């Protein structure tokens, strides 16, 4: 949501400044971890992505997801959410 839209809905909204450089560092760590595990990463935002792991069919997708989540938690400190679905169409609908 754009700030102007948020202020239209909530005129007393207080906007707190953010540290873009810190976001960039964390986003780079996040994407480095994703690329370590997958060659096909589609970025959605600074903290959201879709991964196509069909080339890793011999591996357990849920285990791979757990490993990626743990690495993100250890590197960044946040608790990431993740899901495993059969195709991009389902992923897009599940994400909405």
PDB file of N, CA and C in Angstrom, residues 3-68:
ATOM      1  N   UNK A   3       1.896   5.093   0.861  1.00  0.00           N
ATOM      2  CA  UNK A   3       1.723   5.910   2.063  1.00  0.00           C
ATOM      3  C   UNK A   3       0.508   6.822   1.915  1.00  0.00           C
ATOM      4  N   UNK A   4       0.334   7.415   0.743  1.00  0.00           N
ATOM      5  CA  UNK A   4      -0.803   8.331   0.560  1.00  0.00           C
ATOM      6  C   UNK A   4      -2.131   7.601   0.751  1.00  0.00           C
ATOM      7  N   UNK A   5      -2.202   6.342   0.311  1.00  0.00           N
ATOM      8  CA  UNK A   5      -3.424   5.556   0.492  1.00  0.00           C
ATOM      9  C   UNK A   5      -3.628   5.207   1.963  1.00  0.00           C
ATOM     10  N   UNK A   6      -2.544   4.870   2.635  1.00  0.00           N
ATOM     11  CA  UNK A   6      -2.624   4.552   4.062  1.00  0.00           C
ATOM     12  C   UNK A   6      -3.075   5.770   4.857  1.00  0.00           C
ATOM     13  N   UNK A   7      -2.535   6.949   4.507  1.00  0.00           N
ATOM     14  CA  UNK A   7      -2.925   8.178   5.216  1.00  0.00           C
ATOM     15  C   UNK A   7      -4.376   8.556   4.920  1.00  0.00           C
ATOM     16  N   UNK A   8      -4.852   8.228   3.729  1.00  0.00           N
ATOM     17  CA  UNK A   8      -6.256   8.492   3.415  1.00  0.00           C
ATOM     18  C   UNK A   8      -7.165   7.626   4.286  1.00  0.00           C
ATOM     19  N   UNK A   9      -6.745   6.404   4.545  1.00  0.00           N
ATOM     20  CA  UNK A   9      -7.525   5.504   5.388  1.00  0.00           C
ATOM     21  C   UNK A   9      -7.348   5.792   6.873  1.00  0.00           C
ATOM     22  N   UNK A  10      -6.166   6.308   7.216  1.00  0.00           N
ATOM     23  CA  UNK A  10      -5.843   6.560   8.628  1.00  0.00           C
ATOM     24  C   UNK A  10      -5.094   7.891   8.721  1.00  0.00           C
ATOM     25  N   UNK A  11      -5.814   9.014   8.795  1.00  0.00           N
ATOM     26  CA  UNK A  11      -5.178  10.336   8.781  1.00  0.00           C
ATOM     27  C   UNK A  11      -4.176  10.568   9.915  1.00  0.00           C
ATOM     28  N   UNK A  12      -4.304   9.857  11.004  1.00  0.00           N
ATOM     29  CA  UNK A  12      -3.397  10.042  12.147  1.00  0.00           C
ATOM     30  C   UNK A  12      -2.218   9.070  12.117  1.00  0.00           C
ATOM     31  N   UNK A  13      -2.020   8.433  10.985  1.00  0.00           N
ATOM     32  CA  UNK A  13      -0.934   7.468  10.833  1.00  0.00           C
ATOM     33  C   UNK A  13       0.413   8.133  11.075  1.00  0.00           C
ATOM     34  N   UNK A  14       1.253   7.486  11.850  1.00  0.00           N
ATOM     35  CA  UNK A  14       2.611   7.971  12.103  1.00  0.00           C
ATOM     36  C   UNK A  14       3.561   7.108  11.283  1.00  0.00           C
ATOM     37  N   UNK A  15       4.323   7.742  10.432  1.00  0.00           N
ATOM     38  CA  UNK A  15       5.279   7.036   9.578  1.00  0.00           C
ATOM     39  C   UNK A  15       6.647   7.086  10.250  1.00  0.00           C
ATOM     40  N   UNK A  16       7.225   5.931  10.467  1.00  0.00           N
ATOM     41  CA  UNK A  16       8.544   5.845  11.097  1.00  0.00           C
ATOM     42  C   UNK A  16       9.583   5.652   9.998  1.00  0.00           C
ATOM     43  N   UNK A  17      10.641   6.461   9.994  1.00  0.00           N
ATOM     44  CA  UNK A  17      11.659   6.303   8.951  1.00  0.00           C
ATOM     45  C   UNK A  17      12.347   4.939   9.057  1.00  0.00           C
ATOM     46  N   UNK A  18      12.823   4.461   7.932  1.00  0.00           N
ATOM     47  CA  UNK A  18      13.491   3.167   7.917  1.00  0.00           C
ATOM     48  C   UNK A  18      14.917   3.332   7.411  1.00  0.00           C
ATOM     49  N   UNK A  19      15.705   2.322   7.655  1.00  0.00           N
ATOM     50  CA  UNK A  19      17.106   2.314   7.251  1.00  0.00           C
ATOM     51  C   UNK A  19      17.226   1.443   6.005  1.00  0.00           C
ATOM     52  N   UNK A  20      17.193   2.071   4.827  1.00  0.00           N
ATOM     53  CA  UNK A  20      17.208   1.324   3.573  1.00  0.00           C
ATOM     54  C   UNK A  20      18.456   0.460   3.446  1.00  0.00           C
ATOM     55  N   UNK A  21      19.593   0.966   3.894  1.00  0.00           N
ATOM     56  CA  UNK A  21      20.836   0.204   3.773  1.00  0.00           C
ATOM     57  C   UNK A  21      20.756  -1.099   4.564  1.00  0.00           C
ATOM     58  N   UNK A  22      20.151  -1.058   5.740  1.00  0.00           N
ATOM     59  CA  UNK A  22      20.002  -2.272   6.549  1.00  0.00           C
ATOM     60  C   UNK A  22      19.074  -3.270   5.858  1.00  0.00           C
ATOM     61  N   UNK A  23      17.980  -2.778   5.259  1.00  0.00           N
ATOM     62  CA  UNK A  23      17.088  -3.655   4.506  1.00  0.00           C
ATOM     63  C   UNK A  23      17.840  -4.319   3.359  1.00  0.00           C
ATOM     64  N   UNK A  24      18.687  -3.537   2.687  1.00  0.00           N
ATOM     65  CA  UNK A  24      19.439  -4.062   1.551  1.00  0.00           C
ATOM     66  C   UNK A  24      20.399  -5.169   1.979  1.00  0.00           C
ATOM     67  N   UNK A  25      21.071  -4.984   3.102  1.00  0.00           N
ATOM     68  CA  UNK A  25      21.999  -6.000   3.615  1.00  0.00           C
ATOM     69  C   UNK A  25      21.248  -7.297   3.906  1.00  0.00           C
ATOM     70  N   UNK A  26      20.121  -7.186   4.595  1.00  0.00           N
ATOM     71  CA  UNK A  26      19.339  -8.373   4.953  1.00  0.00           C
ATOM     72  C   UNK A  26      18.760  -9.035   3.702  1.00  0.00           C
ATOM     73  N   UNK A  27      18.256  -8.242   2.770  1.00  0.00           N
ATOM     74  CA  UNK A  27      17.709  -8.800   1.532  1.00  0.00           C
ATOM     75  C   UNK A  27      18.790  -9.547   0.758  1.00  0.00           C
ATOM     76  N   UNK A  28      19.995  -9.000   0.713  1.00  0.00           N
ATOM     77  CA  UNK A  28      21.094  -9.681   0.023  1.00  0.00           C
ATOM     78  C   UNK A  28      21.438 -11.001   0.700  1.00  0.00           C
ATOM     79  N   UNK A  29      21.438 -11.026   2.027  1.00  0.00           N
ATOM     80  CA  UNK A  29      21.683 -12.279   2.754  1.00  0.00           C
ATOM     81  C   UNK A  29      20.595 -13.302   2.425  1.00  0.00           C
ATOM     82  N   UNK A  30      19.358 -12.842   2.430  1.00  0.00           N
ATOM     83  CA  UNK A  30      18.210 -13.696   2.125  1.00  0.00           C
ATOM     84  C   UNK A  30      18.351 -14.320   0.740  1.00  0.00           C
ATOM     85  N   UNK A  31      18.620 -13.484  -0.262  1.00  0.00           N
ATOM     86  CA  UNK A  31      18.720 -13.995  -1.627  1.00  0.00           C
ATOM     87  C   UNK A  31      19.977 -14.830  -1.850  1.00  0.00           C
ATOM     88  N   UNK A  32      21.058 -14.543  -1.153  1.00  0.00           N
ATOM     89  CA  UNK A  32      22.256 -15.390  -1.239  1.00  0.00           C
ATOM     90  C   UNK A  32      21.935 -16.808  -0.774  1.00  0.00           C
ATOM     91  N   UNK A  33      21.183 -16.922   0.309  1.00  0.00           N
ATOM     92  CA  UNK A  33      20.799 -18.244   0.818  1.00  0.00           C
ATOM     93  C   UNK A  33      19.907 -18.965  -0.193  1.00  0.00           C
ATOM     94  N   UNK A  34      18.937 -18.259  -0.752  1.00  0.00           N
ATOM     95  CA  UNK A  34      18.050 -18.889  -1.728  1.00  0.00           C
ATOM     96  C   UNK A  34      18.830 -19.381  -2.938  1.00  0.00           C
ATOM     97  N   UNK A  35      19.730 -18.549  -3.455  1.00  0.00           N
ATOM     98  CA  UNK A  35      20.509 -18.929  -4.644  1.00  0.00           C
ATOM     99  C   UNK A  35      21.490 -20.061  -4.351  1.00  0.00           C
ATOM    100  N   UNK A  36      21.871 -20.209  -3.119  1.00  0.00           N
ATOM    101  CA  UNK A  36      22.752 -21.319  -2.743  1.00  0.00           C
ATOM    102  C   UNK A  36      22.033 -22.659  -2.928  1.00  0.00           C
ATOM    103  N   UNK A  37      20.720 -22.645  -2.760  1.00  0.00           N
ATOM    104  CA  UNK A  37      19.937 -23.878  -2.827  1.00  0.00           C
ATOM    105  C   UNK A  37      19.179 -24.060  -4.134  1.00  0.00           C
ATOM    106  N   UNK A  38      19.085 -23.021  -4.934  1.00  0.00           N
ATOM    107  CA  UNK A  38      18.243 -23.087  -6.127  1.00  0.00           C
ATOM    108  C   UNK A  38      18.765 -22.137  -7.199  1.00  0.00           C
ATOM    109  N   UNK A  39      18.816 -22.616  -8.430  1.00  0.00           N
ATOM    110  CA  UNK A  39      19.268 -21.770  -9.538  1.00  0.00           C
ATOM    111  C   UNK A  39      18.159 -20.880 -10.087  1.00  0.00           C
ATOM    112  N   UNK A  40      16.918 -21.255  -9.836  1.00  0.00           N
ATOM    113  CA  UNK A  40      15.793 -20.492 -10.384  1.00  0.00           C
ATOM    114  C   UNK A  40      15.004 -19.838  -9.256  1.00  0.00           C
ATOM    115  N   UNK A  41      15.336 -18.587  -9.000  1.00  0.00           N
ATOM    116  CA  UNK A  41      14.699 -17.809  -7.938  1.00  0.00           C
ATOM    117  C   UNK A  41      14.007 -16.618  -8.582  1.00  0.00           C
ATOM    118  N   UNK A  42      12.724 -16.474  -8.326  1.00  0.00           N
ATOM    119  CA  UNK A  42      11.981 -15.318  -8.828  1.00  0.00           C
ATOM    120  C   UNK A  42      11.695 -14.391  -7.658  1.00  0.00           C
ATOM    121  N   UNK A  43      12.350 -13.243  -7.661  1.00  0.00           N
ATOM    122  CA  UNK A  43      12.161 -12.266  -6.593  1.00  0.00           C
ATOM    123  C   UNK A  43      10.785 -11.628  -6.725  1.00  0.00           C
ATOM    124  N   UNK A  44      10.105 -11.492  -5.602  1.00  0.00           N
ATOM    125  CA  UNK A  44       8.813 -10.817  -5.564  1.00  0.00           C
ATOM    126  C   UNK A  44       8.968  -9.473  -4.864  1.00  0.00           C
ATOM    127  N   UNK A  45       9.755  -9.450  -3.804  1.00  0.00           N
ATOM    128  CA  UNK A  45      10.039  -8.224  -3.060  1.00  0.00           C
ATOM    129  C   UNK A  45      11.365  -8.427  -2.341  1.00  0.00           C
ATOM    130  N   UNK A  46      11.704  -7.505  -1.448  1.00  0.00           N
ATOM    131  CA  UNK A  46      12.980  -7.627  -0.738  1.00  0.00           C
ATOM    132  C   UNK A  46      13.002  -8.822   0.203  1.00  0.00           C
ATOM    133  N   UNK A  47      11.834  -9.371   0.523  1.00  0.00           N
ATOM    134  CA  UNK A  47      11.792 -10.489   1.469  1.00  0.00           C
ATOM    135  C   UNK A  47      10.843 -11.601   1.040  1.00  0.00           C
ATOM    136  N   UNK A  48      10.609 -11.710  -0.255  1.00  0.00           N
ATOM    137  CA  UNK A  48       9.684 -12.728  -0.752  1.00  0.00           C
ATOM    138  C   UNK A  48      10.143 -13.203  -2.115  1.00  0.00           C
ATOM    139  N   UNK A  49      10.062 -14.525  -2.332  1.00  0.00           N
ATOM    140  CA  UNK A  49      10.509 -15.091  -3.601  1.00  0.00           C
ATOM    141  C   UNK A  49       9.820 -16.420  -3.862  1.00  0.00           C
ATOM    142  N   UNK A  50       9.816 -16.799  -5.127  1.00  0.00           N
ATOM    143  CA  UNK A  50       9.377 -18.123  -5.541  1.00  0.00           C
ATOM    144  C   UNK A  50      10.602 -18.878  -6.022  1.00  0.00           C
ATOM    145  N   UNK A  51      10.737 -20.141  -5.623  1.00  0.00           N
ATOM    146  CA  UNK A  51      11.848 -20.977  -6.047  1.00  0.00           C
ATOM    147  C   UNK A  51      11.309 -22.147  -6.853  1.00  0.00           C
ATOM    148  N   UNK A  52      11.937 -22.413  -7.987  1.00  0.00           N
ATOM    149  CA  UNK A  52      11.586 -23.576  -8.798  1.00  0.00           C
ATOM    150  C   UNK A  52      12.652 -24.632  -8.546  1.00  0.00           C
ATOM    151  N   UNK A  53      12.294 -25.677  -7.833  1.00  0.00           N
ATOM    152  CA  UNK A  53      13.262 -26.718  -7.467  1.00  0.00           C
ATOM    153  C   UNK A  53      12.986 -28.031  -8.198  1.00  0.00           C
ATOM    154  N   UNK A  54      12.350 -27.953  -9.358  1.00  0.00           N
ATOM    155  CA  UNK A  54      12.034 -29.177 -10.095  1.00  0.00           C
ATOM    156  C   UNK A  54      13.286 -29.920 -10.543  1.00  0.00           C
ATOM    157  N   UNK A  55      14.414 -29.229 -10.666  1.00  0.00           N
ATOM    158  CA  UNK A  55      15.652 -29.915 -11.050  1.00  0.00           C
ATOM    159  C   UNK A  55      16.239 -30.710  -9.888  1.00  0.00           C
ATOM    160  N   UNK A  56      15.639 -30.611  -8.720  1.00  0.00           N
ATOM    161  CA  UNK A  56      16.109 -31.338  -7.537  1.00  0.00           C
ATOM    162  C   UNK A  56      15.080 -32.385  -7.123  1.00  0.00           C
ATOM    163  N   UNK A  57      14.502 -33.067  -8.108  1.00  0.00           N
ATOM    164  CA  UNK A  57      13.411 -34.003  -7.840  1.00  0.00           C
ATOM    165  C   UNK A  57      13.823 -35.180  -6.965  1.00  0.00           C
ATOM    166  N   UNK A  58      15.109 -35.475  -6.906  1.00  0.00           N
ATOM    167  CA  UNK A  58      15.545 -36.605  -6.092  1.00  0.00           C
ATOM    168  C   UNK A  58      15.642 -36.248  -4.611  1.00  0.00           C
ATOM    169  N   UNK A  59      15.432 -34.985  -4.284  1.00  0.00           N
ATOM    170  CA  UNK A  59      15.507 -34.547  -2.893  1.00  0.00           C
ATOM    171  C   UNK A  59      14.102 -34.330  -2.331  1.00  0.00           C
ATOM    172  N   UNK A  60      13.983 -34.429  -1.043  1.00  0.00           N
ATOM    173  CA  UNK A  60      12.719 -34.195  -0.360  1.00  0.00           C
ATOM    174  C   UNK A  60      12.478 -32.686  -0.268  1.00  0.00           C
ATOM    175  N   UNK A  61      11.423 -32.207  -0.917  1.00  0.00           N
ATOM    176  CA  UNK A  61      11.144 -30.766  -0.970  1.00  0.00           C
ATOM    177  C   UNK A  61      10.900 -30.181   0.418  1.00  0.00           C
ATOM    178  N   UNK A  62      10.226 -30.923   1.268  1.00  0.00           N
ATOM    179  CA  UNK A  62       9.960 -30.406   2.613  1.00  0.00           C
ATOM    180  C   UNK A  62      11.248 -30.287   3.424  1.00  0.00           C
ATOM    181  N   UNK A  63      12.156 -31.245   3.249  1.00  0.00           N
ATOM    182  CA  UNK A  63      13.444 -31.165   3.951  1.00  0.00           C
ATOM    183  C   UNK A  63      14.251 -29.973   3.437  1.00  0.00           C
ATOM    184  N   UNK A  64      14.293 -29.809   2.112  1.00  0.00           N
ATOM    185  CA  UNK A  64      15.011 -28.674   1.525  1.00  0.00           C
ATOM    186  C   UNK A  64      14.443 -27.361   2.048  1.00  0.00           C
ATOM    187  N   UNK A  65      13.122 -27.272   2.129  1.00  0.00           N
ATOM    188  CA  UNK A  65      12.468 -26.073   2.652  1.00  0.00           C
ATOM    189  C   UNK A  65      12.875 -25.822   4.095  1.00  0.00           C
ATOM    190  N   UNK A  66      12.915 -26.863   4.895  1.00  0.00           N
ATOM    191  CA  UNK A  66      13.323 -26.721   6.302  1.00  0.00           C
ATOM    192  C   UNK A  66      14.760 -26.240   6.426  1.00  0.00           C
ATOM    193  N   UNK A  67      15.637 -26.769   5.584  1.00  0.00           N
ATOM    194  CA  UNK A  67      17.047 -26.357   5.608  1.00  0.00           C
ATOM    195  C   UNK A  67      17.170 -24.880   5.254  1.00  0.00           C
ATOM    196  N   UNK A  68      16.479 -24.452   4.202  1.00  0.00           N
ATOM    197  CA  UNK A  68      16.525 -23.045   3.785  1.00  0.00           C
ATOM    198  C   UNK A  68      15.978 -22.147   4.893  1.00  0.00           C
TER     199      UNK A  68
END
